Each structure stands twice: as structure tokens, then as C-alpha cells.
Amino acid sequence: QLVESGGGLVQPGGSLRLSCAISGRTFSNGAVGWFRQAPGKEREFVAALRWSGTTTRYADSVRGRFTISRDRAKNTMTLQMNSLKPEDTAVYYCAASSQGLIWSSLAESTYYDYWGQGTQVTVSS
């Protein structure tokens, strides 16, 4: 089970920190990631990392502003979002894959078999 928290309303330029609590199993050989879906748009990749290593991948639109991390001891992952823009407004989903994903697959939602319920992030003045 994956449960997100930390969403909310923030002004442009502000920051938010999303968390994802993972329970029921571990993904020591897999990957975890964040995706988002804005109204009227398809779900898109935000960031991902391999649970056992240091490999991370970011969408071009968030690179340099967002940071994905995980705490193995607590079985959680976070998404630190800085310099938020109105176009970052979306429902954010955490996801986990039990597979060892190659670089190109980290950004593909079809390879993730566990999903959270989503948390709303609204960036507006």
C-alpha cells in the first residue's frame, strides 16, 4: 500500500514536500517514482529512483527544482518541490515497481504496479 501526504495550496515560487509511505512490502530490487495528472491532461512522469541505488531520473520540466529521495529504514520516499509554478498544479501520485527498471523504463507508468491514491498540489496566487 502506498499513501501520499503533503499536498496543498502554495503560491508561485513556494515549496512543498510530498511524502509517500510504503507498507505491506519492500521494493529493494525495484524503483519508486512520482507522476502527476493535471485536469484534462494525461498522467505524466515527474521523477523516479532505483530503491537500492543512487540512480535518479527527472522530467525536463522539473529538473533542478524537484528532488526525489527515499528513506530505506522508514520505507518512505519524498518529493521536495521548490520554485513551484502554476503549471505544476496537478494530482501527484507515488508509484512503485517490483522490477529492476532500466533507465528508459523509469519514466514509463506501465512498469509501475503499485500506486497511491494521489494528493492535490495547487500553485496559485
Short mmCIF file of C-alpha atoms in Angstrom, two decimals, residues 8-92:
data_model
loop_
_atom_site.label_atom_id
_atom_site.label_comp_id
_atom_site.label_asym_id
_atom_site.label_seq_id
_atom_site.Cartn_x
_atom_site.Cartn_y
_atom_site.Cartn_z
CA GLY A 8 -1.87 21.64 -0.62
CA LEU A 9 -2.10 25.19 -1.89
CA VAL A 10 1.07 27.22 -2.35
CA GLN A 11 1.94 30.49 -4.05
CA PRO A 12 4.17 30.58 -7.14
CA GLY A 13 7.80 30.37 -6.12
CA GLY A 14 6.95 28.48 -2.97
CA SER A 15 7.84 24.97 -1.83
CA LEU A 16 6.06 21.79 -0.84
CA ARG A 17 7.28 18.41 0.32
CA LEU A 18 5.31 15.32 -0.64
CA SER A 19 5.75 12.05 1.22
CA CYS A 20 4.80 8.51 0.31
CA ALA A 21 4.55 5.86 3.00
CA ILE A 22 5.04 2.33 1.71
CA SER A 23 3.63 -0.60 3.64
CA GLY A 24 3.00 -4.26 3.04
CA ARG A 25 6.17 -4.98 1.12
CA THR A 26 9.55 -3.65 0.17
CA PHE A 27 10.92 -2.77 -3.25
CA SER A 28 14.58 -3.34 -2.57
CA ASN A 29 15.19 -4.54 -6.15
CA GLY A 30 12.77 -2.16 -7.80
CA ALA A 31 12.07 1.50 -8.31
CA VAL A 32 9.80 4.21 -6.95
CA GLY A 33 8.57 7.33 -8.64
CA TRP A 34 6.21 10.27 -8.82
CA PHE A 35 3.73 11.00 -11.57
CA ARG A 36 1.19 13.79 -11.90
CA GLN A 37 -2.04 14.47 -13.73
CA ALA A 38 -3.45 17.91 -14.40
CA PRO A 39 -7.11 18.47 -15.31
CA GLY A 40 -7.77 17.48 -18.90
CA LYS A 41 -4.29 16.09 -19.38
CA GLU A 42 -2.72 12.66 -19.36
CA ARG A 43 -0.70 11.39 -16.44
CA GLU A 44 2.95 12.38 -16.83
CA PHE A 45 6.23 11.36 -15.31
CA VAL A 46 7.84 13.62 -12.71
CA ALA A 47 10.75 11.80 -11.06
CA ALA A 48 11.97 8.31 -10.17
CA LEU A 49 14.79 6.50 -8.47
CA ARG A 50 16.03 2.97 -8.05
CA TRP A 51 15.42 1.89 -4.47
CA SER A 52 18.75 0.13 -3.96
CA GLY A 53 20.99 2.59 -5.70
CA THR A 54 21.54 6.23 -6.46
CA THR A 55 20.13 6.42 -9.98
CA THR A 56 17.53 9.14 -10.35
CA ARG A 57 15.64 10.49 -13.31
CA TYR A 58 13.65 13.70 -13.68
CA ALA A 59 11.30 15.16 -16.23
CA ASP A 60 12.84 18.13 -18.02
CA SER A 61 10.09 20.37 -16.66
CA VAL A 62 11.09 19.77 -13.02
CA ARG A 63 14.83 19.11 -13.18
CA GLY A 64 16.69 21.49 -10.89
CA ARG A 65 13.55 22.34 -8.91
CA PHE A 66 12.35 18.96 -7.60
CA THR A 67 14.32 16.35 -5.67
CA ILE A 68 13.28 12.75 -5.11
CA SER A 69 14.67 10.77 -2.20
CA ARG A 70 13.90 7.72 -0.11
CA ASP A 71 14.46 6.52 3.43
CA ARG A 72 15.14 2.79 3.43
CA ALA A 73 14.78 2.47 7.20
CA LYS A 74 11.34 4.10 7.24
CA ASN A 75 10.26 2.68 3.86
CA THR A 76 9.19 6.09 2.66
CA MET A 77 10.00 8.36 -0.23
CA THR A 78 9.66 12.09 -0.65
CA LEU A 79 9.46 14.69 -3.38
CA GLN A 80 10.83 18.09 -2.42
CA MET A 81 9.34 20.68 -4.75
CA ASN A 82 10.88 24.16 -4.89
CA SER A 83 10.27 27.18 -7.09
CA LEU A 84 6.78 25.93 -7.84
CA LYS A 85 4.95 27.25 -10.88
CA PRO A 86 1.24 27.34 -11.71
CA GLU A 87 1.86 24.68 -14.34
CA ASP A 88 2.92 22.29 -11.56
CA THR A 89 -0.70 22.19 -10.41
CA ALA A 90 -1.88 18.57 -10.57
CA VAL A 91 -2.74 15.49 -8.59
CA TYR A 92 0.54 13.83 -7.67
#
